[in-house]
Amino acid sequence: MANEPASLVFKIYCLTVMTLVAATYTVALRYTRTVSSDLYFATTAVCLAEVIKLFISLGMLARESSGLGRLKSVLVEHILKSPKELLKLSVPSIVYAVQNNMAFIALSNLDAAVYQVTYQLKIPCTALCTVLMLHRSLSRLQWFSVFMLCAGVTLVQWKPAELTKVQVVQSPLVGFMAVAIAVLCSGFAGVYFEKVLKSSDTSLWVRNIQMYLSGILVTGAGIYLTDGPQVMDKGFFYGYTPWVCFVVFLASVGGLYTSVVVKYTDNIMKGFSAASAIVLSTIASVMLFGLQITVTFAMGALLVCVSIYLYGLPKQDTTTLERPDKLAREKLITV
Ligand code: NCC
C-alpha cells in the first residue's frame, strides 16, 4: 500500500470527500463560533484534531505494516532514531498550526461565505510556492488558468452575506488579516509537505505521524500561550457541544484526506479538483433536490471548466514562455 499507484476512482473518491468535508467544516466552524454563549477555546480544538490525526495515522500504519512487531520497528526507525526527520516535519506542523488557528480567528470575524471566497487566493499562492519550491514550471497559459480558476471558484461560492444577527463582537479587519495569513501558510505548508513526502519512499502515514507529533507540541504551546490561565480555570473541554465535537471530527478527517490527496496528486491539482467537485456537487443538488442555479454560479462554473481545460493543454514552446531570463542570458552570451 505504501507507494503503489492509486486508481482514478480512488483519487476521485478522496477528492470528493475532502471537498465535501471542507465545505461542511467551514459552515459548522462558523456556526460554533457565533451561537454559543459559553464559547469554547479554539486552540484546544486545533490541538485535539492533531491528537486524533496522530492516532488514526498510527492505526493506518499498523494496517500497512501488517503486524505489531513490524509497526514497532518502523516507529523506532522513523521516530526514535530520526530526530532530523522530525525536525524537518516540524516546519509544516508549525505553519499548519498557525493556519488552523487563523481559520478559527477568521471565522469568528467573517461570514462563512466571505471566508470561503477570500480563501480562494490560496490557489495562486500554492501555484507560486510550487514553482519556487518544487522547481516545477507553469506556462503562461497555466498561470492564466490558475487565476481564472480562482475567479471561477469565487463566483461559484458567491452567496449573499449572512442576514442573521450573530451574538459575538466581530472585526472584519482582523478576519481578513487572518485569511491573508492562512492563505500564505496553506500554500507554503502544503508544498513543503509535498516536497518532503515525494522526495523519499517513506510512507505517508510515517510522514503524518512525524508531523502530528510536533503538531501536538506546537498547538499545545499555543493553548498555553493564548488561553493558558483560562483553560486551567475552566477546563480543556469548556464549551464543547456536540457541534464542536463535530467540527473537531471534520478537522481531523479533512486533514487526513488532504494528505492522501497530496500523495496521489499535487497541491495545484488539489485546487482544481476541489473546484470541480464543488461545481459537480451543486449540479447534482440541482438534479436531485431542484436547487436553483444563480447567474453567478453559472458564470463561475463556466470559468472553472474552461480553466481546467486550459491548464491541461500541452505546453507549447516552454523555453520562451517559462524561462525568458534564461533565454536572454543565452542571447547575451552569444553576443
Ligand atoms: O487549506 P488547506 O486545505 O490547504 O489546509 C490543509 C489542512 O490539512 C491538514 N493537513 C495537511 C497535510 C497533512 N499531511 N495532514 C493534515 O492534517 C492541515 O492541518 C490543514 O488543516 C483546501 O484545500 O481548501 C483545504 O482546506 C481545509 C480547510 O477547509 C481550510 O483550511 C479552512 O480552514 C480543509 N480542511 C478541512 O476540511 C478540515 C482541507 O481538507 C482542504
PDB file of N, CA, C and O in Angstrom, residues 204-268:
ATOM      1  N   LEU A 204       3.394   7.583   3.705  1.00  0.00           N
ATOM      2  CA  LEU A 204       2.600   8.784   4.042  1.00  0.00           C
ATOM      3  C   LEU A 204       2.264   8.802   5.530  1.00  0.00           C
ATOM      4  O   LEU A 204       2.324   9.842   6.191  1.00  0.00           O
ATOM      5  N   TRP A 205       1.930   7.602   6.077  1.00  0.00           N
ATOM      6  CA  TRP A 205       1.484   7.560   7.478  1.00  0.00           C
ATOM      7  C   TRP A 205       2.637   7.857   8.427  1.00  0.00           C
ATOM      8  O   TRP A 205       2.446   8.476   9.474  1.00  0.00           O
ATOM      9  N   VAL A 206       3.870   7.448   8.039  1.00  0.00           N
ATOM     10  CA  VAL A 206       5.042   7.792   8.851  1.00  0.00           C
ATOM     11  C   VAL A 206       5.238   9.309   8.816  1.00  0.00           C
ATOM     12  O   VAL A 206       5.440   9.951   9.848  1.00  0.00           O
ATOM     13  N   ARG A 207       5.151   9.901   7.610  1.00  0.00           N
ATOM     14  CA  ARG A 207       5.317  11.361   7.478  1.00  0.00           C
ATOM     15  C   ARG A 207       4.257  12.090   8.303  1.00  0.00           C
ATOM     16  O   ARG A 207       4.543  13.083   8.966  1.00  0.00           O
ATOM     17  N   ASN A 208       3.020  11.578   8.236  1.00  0.00           N
ATOM     18  CA  ASN A 208       1.955  12.211   9.013  1.00  0.00           C
ATOM     19  C   ASN A 208       2.247  12.130  10.510  1.00  0.00           C
ATOM     20  O   ASN A 208       2.117  13.110  11.241  1.00  0.00           O
ATOM     21  N   ILE A 209       2.686  10.937  10.966  1.00  0.00           N
ATOM     22  CA  ILE A 209       2.968  10.771  12.402  1.00  0.00           C
ATOM     23  C   ILE A 209       4.074  11.746  12.816  1.00  0.00           C
ATOM     24  O   ILE A 209       3.978  12.420  13.845  1.00  0.00           O
ATOM     25  N   GLN A 210       5.129  11.830  11.974  1.00  0.00           N
ATOM     26  CA  GLN A 210       6.224  12.769  12.296  1.00  0.00           C
ATOM     27  C   GLN A 210       5.685  14.200  12.406  1.00  0.00           C
ATOM     28  O   GLN A 210       6.065  14.953  13.291  1.00  0.00           O
ATOM     29  N   MET A 211       4.762  14.552  11.490  1.00  0.00           N
ATOM     30  CA  MET A 211       4.243  15.929  11.514  1.00  0.00           C
ATOM     31  C   MET A 211       3.275  16.153  12.684  1.00  0.00           C
ATOM     32  O   MET A 211       3.328  17.181  13.353  1.00  0.00           O
ATOM     33  N   TYR A 212       2.401  15.191  12.962  1.00  0.00           N
ATOM     34  CA  TYR A 212       1.405  15.399  14.019  1.00  0.00           C
ATOM     35  C   TYR A 212       2.037  15.393  15.412  1.00  0.00           C
ATOM     36  O   TYR A 212       1.517  16.034  16.330  1.00  0.00           O
ATOM     37  N   LEU A 213       3.176  14.653  15.553  1.00  0.00           N
ATOM     38  CA  LEU A 213       3.845  14.663  16.867  1.00  0.00           C
ATOM     39  C   LEU A 213       4.272  16.082  17.221  1.00  0.00           C
ATOM     40  O   LEU A 213       3.969  16.584  18.315  1.00  0.00           O
ATOM     41  N   SER A 214       4.953  16.746  16.269  1.00  0.00           N
ATOM     42  CA  SER A 214       5.344  18.126  16.589  1.00  0.00           C
ATOM     43  C   SER A 214       4.120  19.040  16.562  1.00  0.00           C
ATOM     44  O   SER A 214       4.070  20.036  17.281  1.00  0.00           O
ATOM     45  N   GLY A 215       3.109  18.661  15.757  1.00  0.00           N
ATOM     46  CA  GLY A 215       1.864  19.443  15.726  1.00  0.00           C
ATOM     47  C   GLY A 215       1.224  19.508  17.109  1.00  0.00           C
ATOM     48  O   GLY A 215       0.723  20.559  17.524  1.00  0.00           O
ATOM     49  N   ILE A 216       1.260  18.377  17.831  1.00  0.00           N
ATOM     50  CA  ILE A 216       0.654  18.358  19.174  1.00  0.00           C
ATOM     51  C   ILE A 216       1.430  19.284  20.111  1.00  0.00           C
ATOM     52  O   ILE A 216       0.842  20.063  20.872  1.00  0.00           O
ATOM     53  N   LEU A 217       2.773  19.221  20.006  1.00  0.00           N
ATOM     54  CA  LEU A 217       3.600  20.085  20.874  1.00  0.00           C
ATOM     55  C   LEU A 217       3.344  21.561  20.572  1.00  0.00           C
ATOM     56  O   LEU A 217       3.133  22.374  21.478  1.00  0.00           O
ATOM     57  N   VAL A 218       3.316  21.890  19.271  1.00  0.00           N
ATOM     58  CA  VAL A 218       3.158  23.293  18.875  1.00  0.00           C
ATOM     59  C   VAL A 218       1.769  23.821  19.260  1.00  0.00           C
ATOM     60  O   VAL A 218       1.637  24.907  19.824  1.00  0.00           O
ATOM     61  N   THR A 219       0.733  23.035  18.950  1.00  0.00           N
ATOM     62  CA  THR A 219      -0.620  23.509  19.274  1.00  0.00           C
ATOM     63  C   THR A 219      -0.839  23.515  20.798  1.00  0.00           C
ATOM     64  O   THR A 219      -1.589  24.330  21.315  1.00  0.00           O
ATOM     65  N   GLY A 220      -0.153  22.585  21.496  1.00  0.00           N
ATOM     66  CA  GLY A 220      -0.210  22.584  22.966  1.00  0.00           C
ATOM     67  C   GLY A 220       0.397  23.880  23.509  1.00  0.00           C
ATOM     68  O   GLY A 220      -0.159  24.513  24.414  1.00  0.00           O
ATOM     69  N   ALA A 221       1.536  24.269  22.916  1.00  0.00           N
ATOM     70  CA  ALA A 221       2.169  25.536  23.331  1.00  0.00           C
ATOM     71  C   ALA A 221       1.232  26.700  23.011  1.00  0.00           C
ATOM     72  O   ALA A 221       1.144  27.671  23.786  1.00  0.00           O
ATOM     73  N   GLY A 222       0.499  26.574  21.899  1.00  0.00           N
ATOM     74  CA  GLY A 222      -0.470  27.608  21.521  1.00  0.00           C
ATOM     75  C   GLY A 222      -1.555  27.775  22.584  1.00  0.00           C
ATOM     76  O   GLY A 222      -1.933  28.895  22.931  1.00  0.00           O
ATOM     77  N   ILE A 223      -2.016  26.646  23.132  1.00  0.00           N
ATOM     78  CA  ILE A 223      -3.045  26.714  24.189  1.00  0.00           C
ATOM     79  C   ILE A 223      -2.468  27.451  25.398  1.00  0.00           C
ATOM     80  O   ILE A 223      -3.068  28.372  25.949  1.00  0.00           O
ATOM     81  N   TYR A 224      -1.235  27.035  25.775  1.00  0.00           N
ATOM     82  CA  TYR A 224      -0.598  27.586  26.971  1.00  0.00           C
ATOM     83  C   TYR A 224      -0.402  29.098  26.838  1.00  0.00           C
ATOM     84  O   TYR A 224      -0.723  29.866  27.742  1.00  0.00           O
ATOM     85  N   LEU A 225       0.107  29.503  25.666  1.00  0.00           N
ATOM     86  CA  LEU A 225       0.436  30.924  25.491  1.00  0.00           C
ATOM     87  C   LEU A 225      -0.805  31.794  25.313  1.00  0.00           C
ATOM     88  O   LEU A 225      -0.837  32.939  25.755  1.00  0.00           O
ATOM     89  N   THR A 226      -1.832  31.253  24.647  1.00  0.00           N
ATOM     90  CA  THR A 226      -3.004  32.090  24.346  1.00  0.00           C
ATOM     91  C   THR A 226      -4.066  32.023  25.434  1.00  0.00           C
ATOM     92  O   THR A 226      -4.578  33.050  25.872  1.00  0.00           O
ATOM     93  N   ASP A 227      -4.428  30.790  25.826  1.00  0.00           N
ATOM     94  CA  ASP A 227      -5.566  30.657  26.751  1.00  0.00           C
ATOM     95  C   ASP A 227      -5.173  29.966  28.054  1.00  0.00           C
ATOM     96  O   ASP A 227      -6.056  29.533  28.803  1.00  0.00           O
ATOM     97  N   GLY A 228      -3.844  29.832  28.300  1.00  0.00           N
ATOM     98  CA  GLY A 228      -3.353  29.052  29.446  1.00  0.00           C
ATOM     99  C   GLY A 228      -4.163  29.186  30.735  1.00  0.00           C
ATOM    100  O   GLY A 228      -4.801  28.208  31.174  1.00  0.00           O
ATOM    101  N   PRO A 229      -4.182  30.376  31.353  1.00  0.00           N
ATOM    102  CA  PRO A 229      -4.856  30.503  32.652  1.00  0.00           C
ATOM    103  C   PRO A 229      -6.342  30.154  32.593  1.00  0.00           C
ATOM    104  O   PRO A 229      -6.866  29.488  33.494  1.00  0.00           O
ATOM    105  N   GLN A 230      -7.007  30.560  31.465  1.00  0.00           N
ATOM    106  CA  GLN A 230      -8.458  30.268  31.377  1.00  0.00           C
ATOM    107  C   GLN A 230      -8.728  28.771  31.215  1.00  0.00           C
ATOM    108  O   GLN A 230      -9.681  28.246  31.789  1.00  0.00           O
ATOM    109  N   VAL A 231      -7.850  28.095  30.450  1.00  0.00           N
ATOM    110  CA  VAL A 231      -8.039  26.648  30.265  1.00  0.00           C
ATOM    111  C   VAL A 231      -7.820  25.932  31.602  1.00  0.00           C
ATOM    112  O   VAL A 231      -8.554  25.003  31.955  1.00  0.00           O
ATOM    113  N   MET A 232      -6.811  26.402  32.362  1.00  0.00           N
ATOM    114  CA  MET A 232      -6.561  25.804  33.687  1.00  0.00           C
ATOM    115  C   MET A 232      -7.780  26.009  34.577  1.00  0.00           C
ATOM    116  O   MET A 232      -8.158  25.142  35.356  1.00  0.00           O
ATOM    117  N   ASP A 233      -8.393  27.161  34.447  1.00  0.00           N
ATOM    118  CA  ASP A 233      -9.516  27.518  35.309  1.00  0.00           C
ATOM    119  C   ASP A 233     -10.803  26.780  34.902  1.00  0.00           C
ATOM    120  O   ASP A 233     -11.485  26.174  35.729  1.00  0.00           O
ATOM    121  N   LYS A 234     -11.105  26.828  33.579  1.00  0.00           N
ATOM    122  CA  LYS A 234     -12.403  26.303  33.128  1.00  0.00           C
ATOM    123  C   LYS A 234     -12.328  24.867  32.605  1.00  0.00           C
ATOM    124  O   LYS A 234     -13.362  24.210  32.466  1.00  0.00           O
ATOM    125  N   GLY A 235     -11.150  24.416  32.245  1.00  0.00           N
ATOM    126  CA  GLY A 235     -11.005  23.043  31.737  1.00  0.00           C
ATOM    127  C   GLY A 235     -10.812  23.023  30.228  1.00  0.00           C
ATOM    128  O   GLY A 235     -11.268  23.917  29.513  1.00  0.00           O
ATOM    129  N   PHE A 236     -10.137  21.958  29.745  1.00  0.00           N
ATOM    130  CA  PHE A 236      -9.788  21.812  28.322  1.00  0.00           C
ATOM    131  C   PHE A 236     -11.052  21.768  27.462  1.00  0.00           C
ATOM    132  O   PHE A 236     -11.113  22.353  26.382  1.00  0.00           O
ATOM    133  N   PHE A 237     -12.081  21.062  27.967  1.00  0.00           N
ATOM    134  CA  PHE A 237     -13.270  20.846  27.142  1.00  0.00           C
ATOM    135  C   PHE A 237     -14.382  21.859  27.438  1.00  0.00           C
ATOM    136  O   PHE A 237     -15.537  21.615  27.081  1.00  0.00           O
ATOM    137  N   TYR A 238     -14.030  22.988  28.036  1.00  0.00           N
ATOM    138  CA  TYR A 238     -15.036  24.003  28.349  1.00  0.00           C
ATOM    139  C   TYR A 238     -15.744  24.457  27.062  1.00  0.00           C
ATOM    140  O   TYR A 238     -15.096  24.766  26.047  1.00  0.00           O
ATOM    141  N   GLY A 239     -17.074  24.479  27.089  1.00  0.00           N
ATOM    142  CA  GLY A 239     -17.854  24.960  25.945  1.00  0.00           C
ATOM    143  C   GLY A 239     -18.012  23.945  24.822  1.00  0.00           C
ATOM    144  O   GLY A 239     -18.588  24.268  23.773  1.00  0.00           O
ATOM    145  N   TYR A 240     -17.515  22.718  25.022  1.00  0.00           N
ATOM    146  CA  TYR A 240     -17.640  21.706  23.960  1.00  0.00           C
ATOM    147  C   TYR A 240     -19.088  21.205  23.878  1.00  0.00           C
ATOM    148  O   TYR A 240     -19.605  20.643  24.827  1.00  0.00           O
ATOM    149  N   THR A 241     -19.712  21.437  22.739  1.00  0.00           N
ATOM    150  CA  THR A 241     -21.061  20.928  22.487  1.00  0.00           C
ATOM    151  C   THR A 241     -20.912  19.820  21.430  1.00  0.00           C
ATOM    152  O   THR A 241     -19.826  19.663  20.864  1.00  0.00           O
ATOM    153  N   PRO A 242     -21.986  19.077  21.130  1.00  0.00           N
ATOM    154  CA  PRO A 242     -21.869  18.074  20.056  1.00  0.00           C
ATOM    155  C   PRO A 242     -21.401  18.722  18.745  1.00  0.00           C
ATOM    156  O   PRO A 242     -20.651  18.110  17.981  1.00  0.00           O
ATOM    157  N   TRP A 243     -21.794  19.970  18.489  1.00  0.00           N
ATOM    158  CA  TRP A 243     -21.371  20.645  17.258  1.00  0.00           C
ATOM    159  C   TRP A 243     -19.860  20.888  17.242  1.00  0.00           C
ATOM    160  O   TRP A 243     -19.210  20.760  16.210  1.00  0.00           O
ATOM    161  N   VAL A 244     -19.316  21.245  18.407  1.00  0.00           N
ATOM    162  CA  VAL A 244     -17.860  21.482  18.480  1.00  0.00           C
ATOM    163  C   VAL A 244     -17.122  20.160  18.224  1.00  0.00           C
ATOM    164  O   VAL A 244     -16.126  20.120  17.495  1.00  0.00           O
ATOM    165  N   CYS A 245     -17.655  19.067  18.807  1.00  0.00           N
ATOM    166  CA  CYS A 245     -17.032  17.747  18.581  1.00  0.00           C
ATOM    167  C   CYS A 245     -17.084  17.412  17.097  1.00  0.00           C
ATOM    168  O   CYS A 245     -16.123  16.858  16.536  1.00  0.00           O
ATOM    169  N   PHE A 246     -18.195  17.769  16.448  1.00  0.00           N
ATOM    170  CA  PHE A 246     -18.348  17.511  15.014  1.00  0.00           C
ATOM    171  C   PHE A 246     -17.288  18.296  14.226  1.00  0.00           C
ATOM    172  O   PHE A 246     -16.672  17.768  13.293  1.00  0.00           O
ATOM    173  N   VAL A 247     -17.039  19.552  14.639  1.00  0.00           N
ATOM    174  CA  VAL A 247     -16.026  20.381  13.963  1.00  0.00           C
ATOM    175  C   VAL A 247     -14.641  19.750  14.110  1.00  0.00           C
ATOM    176  O   VAL A 247     -13.869  19.654  13.143  1.00  0.00           O
ATOM    177  N   VAL A 248     -14.334  19.267  15.317  1.00  0.00           N
ATOM    178  CA  VAL A 248     -13.022  18.632  15.550  1.00  0.00           C
ATOM    179  C   VAL A 248     -12.900  17.355  14.703  1.00  0.00           C
ATOM    180  O   VAL A 248     -11.859  17.087  14.090  1.00  0.00           O
ATOM    181  N   PHE A 249     -14.004  16.608  14.640  1.00  0.00           N
ATOM    182  CA  PHE A 249     -14.013  15.386  13.825  1.00  0.00           C
ATOM    183  C   PHE A 249     -13.745  15.727  12.351  1.00  0.00           C
ATOM    184  O   PHE A 249     -12.916  15.107  11.689  1.00  0.00           O
ATOM    185  N   LEU A 250     -14.433  16.770  11.849  1.00  0.00           N
ATOM    186  CA  LEU A 250     -14.245  17.161  10.443  1.00  0.00           C
ATOM    187  C   LEU A 250     -12.813  17.646  10.197  1.00  0.00           C
ATOM    188  O   LEU A 250     -12.207  17.343   9.164  1.00  0.00           O
ATOM    189  N   ALA A 251     -12.273  18.403  11.163  1.00  0.00           N
ATOM    190  CA  ALA A 251     -10.897  18.908  11.010  1.00  0.00           C
ATOM    191  C   ALA A 251      -9.923  17.732  10.882  1.00  0.00           C
ATOM    192  O   ALA A 251      -8.982  17.772  10.080  1.00  0.00           O
ATOM    193  N   SER A 252     -10.170  16.670  11.649  1.00  0.00           N
ATOM    194  CA  SER A 252      -9.270  15.509  11.616  1.00  0.00           C
ATOM    195  C   SER A 252      -9.429  14.749  10.303  1.00  0.00           C
ATOM    196  O   SER A 252      -8.439  14.476   9.611  1.00  0.00           O
ATOM    197  N   VAL A 253     -10.679  14.431   9.960  1.00  0.00           N
ATOM    198  CA  VAL A 253     -10.918  13.657   8.731  1.00  0.00           C
ATOM    199  C   VAL A 253     -10.446  14.456   7.503  1.00  0.00           C
ATOM    200  O   VAL A 253      -9.773  13.923   6.616  1.00  0.00           O
ATOM    201  N   GLY A 254     -10.778  15.751   7.479  1.00  0.00           N
ATOM    202  CA  GLY A 254     -10.399  16.601   6.343  1.00  0.00           C
ATOM    203  C   GLY A 254      -8.891  16.659   6.174  1.00  0.00           C
ATOM    204  O   GLY A 254      -8.371  16.556   5.056  1.00  0.00           O
ATOM    205  N   GLY A 255      -8.172  16.786   7.287  1.00  0.00           N
ATOM    206  CA  GLY A 255      -6.712  16.856   7.222  1.00  0.00           C
ATOM    207  C   GLY A 255      -6.116  15.571   6.674  1.00  0.00           C
ATOM    208  O   GLY A 255      -5.222  15.585   5.825  1.00  0.00           O
ATOM    209  N   LEU A 256      -6.653  14.426   7.134  1.00  0.00           N
ATOM    210  CA  LEU A 256      -6.115  13.137   6.674  1.00  0.00           C
ATOM    211  C   LEU A 256      -6.397  12.920   5.186  1.00  0.00           C
ATOM    212  O   LEU A 256      -5.524  12.469   4.440  1.00  0.00           O
ATOM    213  N   TYR A 257      -7.609  13.275   4.759  1.00  0.00           N
ATOM    214  CA  TYR A 257      -7.917  13.131   3.322  1.00  0.00           C
ATOM    215  C   TYR A 257      -7.041  14.073   2.491  1.00  0.00           C
ATOM    216  O   TYR A 257      -6.617  13.719   1.394  1.00  0.00           O
ATOM    217  N   THR A 258      -6.752  15.267   3.032  1.00  0.00           N
ATOM    218  CA  THR A 258      -5.871  16.199   2.315  1.00  0.00           C
ATOM    219  C   THR A 258      -4.519  15.539   2.076  1.00  0.00           C
ATOM    220  O   THR A 258      -3.950  15.632   0.989  1.00  0.00           O
ATOM    221  N   SER A 259      -4.008  14.853   3.106  1.00  0.00           N
ATOM    222  CA  SER A 259      -2.687  14.242   2.955  1.00  0.00           C
ATOM    223  C   SER A 259      -2.704  13.148   1.886  1.00  0.00           C
ATOM    224  O   SER A 259      -1.773  13.017   1.107  1.00  0.00           O
ATOM    225  N   VAL A 260      -3.801  12.379   1.817  1.00  0.00           N
ATOM    226  CA  VAL A 260      -3.888  11.314   0.803  1.00  0.00           C
ATOM    227  C   VAL A 260      -3.971  11.946  -0.594  1.00  0.00           C
ATOM    228  O   VAL A 260      -3.323  11.492  -1.541  1.00  0.00           O
ATOM    229  N   VAL A 261      -4.762  13.030  -0.703  1.00  0.00           N
ATOM    230  CA  VAL A 261      -4.912  13.705  -1.995  1.00  0.00           C
ATOM    231  C   VAL A 261      -3.561  14.242  -2.474  1.00  0.00           C
ATOM    232  O   VAL A 261      -3.188  14.081  -3.635  1.00  0.00           O
ATOM    233  N   VAL A 262      -2.786  14.843  -1.573  1.00  0.00           N
ATOM    234  CA  VAL A 262      -1.479  15.397  -1.958  1.00  0.00           C
ATOM    235  C   VAL A 262      -0.531  14.270  -2.376  1.00  0.00           C
ATOM    236  O   VAL A 262       0.260  14.414  -3.288  1.00  0.00           O
ATOM    237  N   LYS A 263      -0.666  13.133  -1.694  1.00  0.00           N
ATOM    238  CA  LYS A 263       0.205  11.999  -2.059  1.00  0.00           C
ATOM    239  C   LYS A 263      -0.050  11.536  -3.497  1.00  0.00           C
ATOM    240  O   LYS A 263       0.875  11.293  -4.257  1.00  0.00           O
ATOM    241  N   TYR A 264      -1.327  11.402  -3.851  1.00  0.00           N
ATOM    242  CA  TYR A 264      -1.641  10.829  -5.163  1.00  0.00           C
ATOM    243  C   TYR A 264      -1.776  11.856  -6.282  1.00  0.00           C
ATOM    244  O   TYR A 264      -1.792  11.482  -7.448  1.00  0.00           O
ATOM    245  N   THR A 265      -1.936  13.143  -5.935  1.00  0.00           N
ATOM    246  CA  THR A 265      -1.963  14.168  -6.997  1.00  0.00           C
ATOM    247  C   THR A 265      -0.921  15.217  -6.608  1.00  0.00           C
ATOM    248  O   THR A 265       0.194  14.878  -6.289  1.00  0.00           O
ATOM    249  N   ASP A 266      -1.255  16.484  -6.622  1.00  0.00           N
ATOM    250  CA  ASP A 266      -0.360  17.505  -6.072  1.00  0.00           C
ATOM    251  C   ASP A 266      -1.202  18.682  -5.600  1.00  0.00           C
ATOM    252  O   ASP A 266      -2.432  18.675  -5.759  1.00  0.00           O
ATOM    253  N   ASN A 267      -0.553  19.680  -5.029  1.00  0.00           N
ATOM    254  CA  ASN A 267      -1.309  20.768  -4.409  1.00  0.00           C
ATOM    255  C   ASN A 267      -2.090  21.612  -5.416  1.00  0.00           C
ATOM    256  O   ASN A 267      -3.165  22.115  -5.098  1.00  0.00           O
ATOM    257  N   ILE A 268      -1.537  21.764  -6.643  1.00  0.00           N
ATOM    258  CA  ILE A 268      -2.279  22.564  -7.636  1.00  0.00           C
ATOM    259  C   ILE A 268      -3.495  21.766  -8.105  1.00  0.00           C
ATOM    260  O   ILE A 268      -4.606  22.277  -8.182  1.00  0.00           O
TER     261      ILE A 268
END
